[in-house]
Short mmCIF file of C-alpha atoms in Angstrom, two decimals:
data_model
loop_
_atom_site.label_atom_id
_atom_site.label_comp_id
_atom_site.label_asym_id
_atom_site.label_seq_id
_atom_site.Cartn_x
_atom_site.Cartn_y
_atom_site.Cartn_z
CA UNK K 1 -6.05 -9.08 -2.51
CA UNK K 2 -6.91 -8.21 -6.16
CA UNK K 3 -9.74 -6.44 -5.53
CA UNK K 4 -8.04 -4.23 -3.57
CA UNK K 5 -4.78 -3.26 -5.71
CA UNK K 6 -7.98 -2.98 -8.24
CA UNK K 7 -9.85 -0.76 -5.86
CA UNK K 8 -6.64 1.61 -5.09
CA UNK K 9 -5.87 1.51 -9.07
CA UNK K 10 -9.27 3.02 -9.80
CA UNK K 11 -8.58 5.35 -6.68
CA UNK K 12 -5.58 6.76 -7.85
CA UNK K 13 -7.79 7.25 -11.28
CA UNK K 14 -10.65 8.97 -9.99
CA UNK K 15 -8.74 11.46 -7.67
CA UNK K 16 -9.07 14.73 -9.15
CA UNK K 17 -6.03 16.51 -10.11
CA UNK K 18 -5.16 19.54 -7.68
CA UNK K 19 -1.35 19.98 -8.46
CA UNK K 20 0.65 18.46 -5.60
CA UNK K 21 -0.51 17.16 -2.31
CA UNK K 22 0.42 19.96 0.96
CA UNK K 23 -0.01 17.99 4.23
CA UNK K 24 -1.41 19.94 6.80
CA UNK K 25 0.96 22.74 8.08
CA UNK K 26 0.70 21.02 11.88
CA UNK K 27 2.00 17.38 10.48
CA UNK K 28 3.16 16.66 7.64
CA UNK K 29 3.28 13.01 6.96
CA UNK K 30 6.13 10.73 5.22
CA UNK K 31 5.24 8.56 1.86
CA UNK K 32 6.34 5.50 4.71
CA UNK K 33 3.54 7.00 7.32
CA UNK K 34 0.97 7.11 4.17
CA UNK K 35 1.91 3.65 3.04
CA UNK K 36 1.02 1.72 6.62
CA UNK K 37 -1.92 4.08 6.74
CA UNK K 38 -3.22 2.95 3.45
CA UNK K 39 -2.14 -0.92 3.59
CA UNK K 40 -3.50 -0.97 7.22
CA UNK K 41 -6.56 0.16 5.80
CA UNK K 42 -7.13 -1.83 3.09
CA UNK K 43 -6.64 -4.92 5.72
CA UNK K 44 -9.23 -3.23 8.05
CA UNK K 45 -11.77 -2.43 5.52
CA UNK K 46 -11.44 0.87 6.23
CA UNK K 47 -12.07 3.13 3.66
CA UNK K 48 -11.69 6.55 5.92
CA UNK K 49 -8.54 5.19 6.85
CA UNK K 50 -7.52 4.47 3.08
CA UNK K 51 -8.76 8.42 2.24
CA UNK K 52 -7.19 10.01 4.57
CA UNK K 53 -3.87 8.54 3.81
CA UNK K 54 -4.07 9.42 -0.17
CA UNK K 55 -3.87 13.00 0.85
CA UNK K 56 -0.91 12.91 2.71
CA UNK K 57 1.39 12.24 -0.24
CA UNK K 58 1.06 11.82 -3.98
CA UNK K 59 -0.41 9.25 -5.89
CA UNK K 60 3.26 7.95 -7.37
CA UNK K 61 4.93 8.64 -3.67
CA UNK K 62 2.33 6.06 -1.87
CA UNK K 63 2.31 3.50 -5.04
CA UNK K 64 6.06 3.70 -3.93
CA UNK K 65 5.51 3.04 -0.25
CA UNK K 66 3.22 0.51 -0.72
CA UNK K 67 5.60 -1.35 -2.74
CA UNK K 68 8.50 -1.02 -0.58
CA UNK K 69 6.50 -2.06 2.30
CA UNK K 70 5.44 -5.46 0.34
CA UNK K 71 9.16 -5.99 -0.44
CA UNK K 72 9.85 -5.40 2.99
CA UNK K 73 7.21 -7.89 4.33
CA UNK K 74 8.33 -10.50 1.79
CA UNK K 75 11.64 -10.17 2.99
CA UNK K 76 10.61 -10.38 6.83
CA UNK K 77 8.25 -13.41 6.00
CA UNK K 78 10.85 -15.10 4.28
CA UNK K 79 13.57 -15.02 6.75
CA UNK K 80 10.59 -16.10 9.91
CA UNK K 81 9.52 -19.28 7.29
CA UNK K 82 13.21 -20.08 6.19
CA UNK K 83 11.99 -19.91 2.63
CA UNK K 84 13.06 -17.97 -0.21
CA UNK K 85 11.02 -14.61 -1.03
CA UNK K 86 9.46 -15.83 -4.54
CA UNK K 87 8.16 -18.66 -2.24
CA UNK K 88 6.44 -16.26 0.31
CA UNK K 89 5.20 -14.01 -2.38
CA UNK K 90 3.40 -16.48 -4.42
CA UNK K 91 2.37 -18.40 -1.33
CA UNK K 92 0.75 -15.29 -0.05
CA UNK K 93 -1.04 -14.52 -3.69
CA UNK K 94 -2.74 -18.12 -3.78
CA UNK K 95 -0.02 -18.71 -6.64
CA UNK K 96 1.48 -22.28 -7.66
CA UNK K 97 4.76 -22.75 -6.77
CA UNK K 98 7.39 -21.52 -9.24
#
């Protein structure tokens, strides 16, 4: 899990700066879209799939999806395992409970 907030860190880093992002004029893709895209990816080991969705938005605007889609999964995991969300996160990052 580390190594790949580490890996996208270093991503967001190395990505050249081109003034902002402009999605392709046929489909232009939502900071929510990018997010899944990118988090999907980095499940899959998919580093096309983790490319492609860093051009669809900005670097801050997918930091911001992927964080709302962690609180969002928290939150979801949480209410299926009747605990509270600090339990679910730190369960899920190997962490001792609080």
């Amino acid at each position: 899990m580390f190594r790949r907030l580490r890996r996208f860190r270093r991503s967001l880093v190395r990505r050249p700066e081109t003034g902002p992002v402009t999605p392709s004029p046929s489909r232009r893709h939502n900071v929510f879209e990018a997010a899944a895209s990118y988090v999907s990816g980095c499940a899959e080991d998919d580093q096309d799939q983790m490319d492609t969705a860093m051009t669809w938005v900005s670097p801050e605007a997918l930091s911001f999806g992927i964080n709302e889609l962690a609180c969002r999964a928290v939150i979801v995991l949480a209410r299926e395992r009747d605990e509270s969300p600090q339990e679910v996160a730190r369960n899920l990052l190997g962490l001792p409970a609080g």
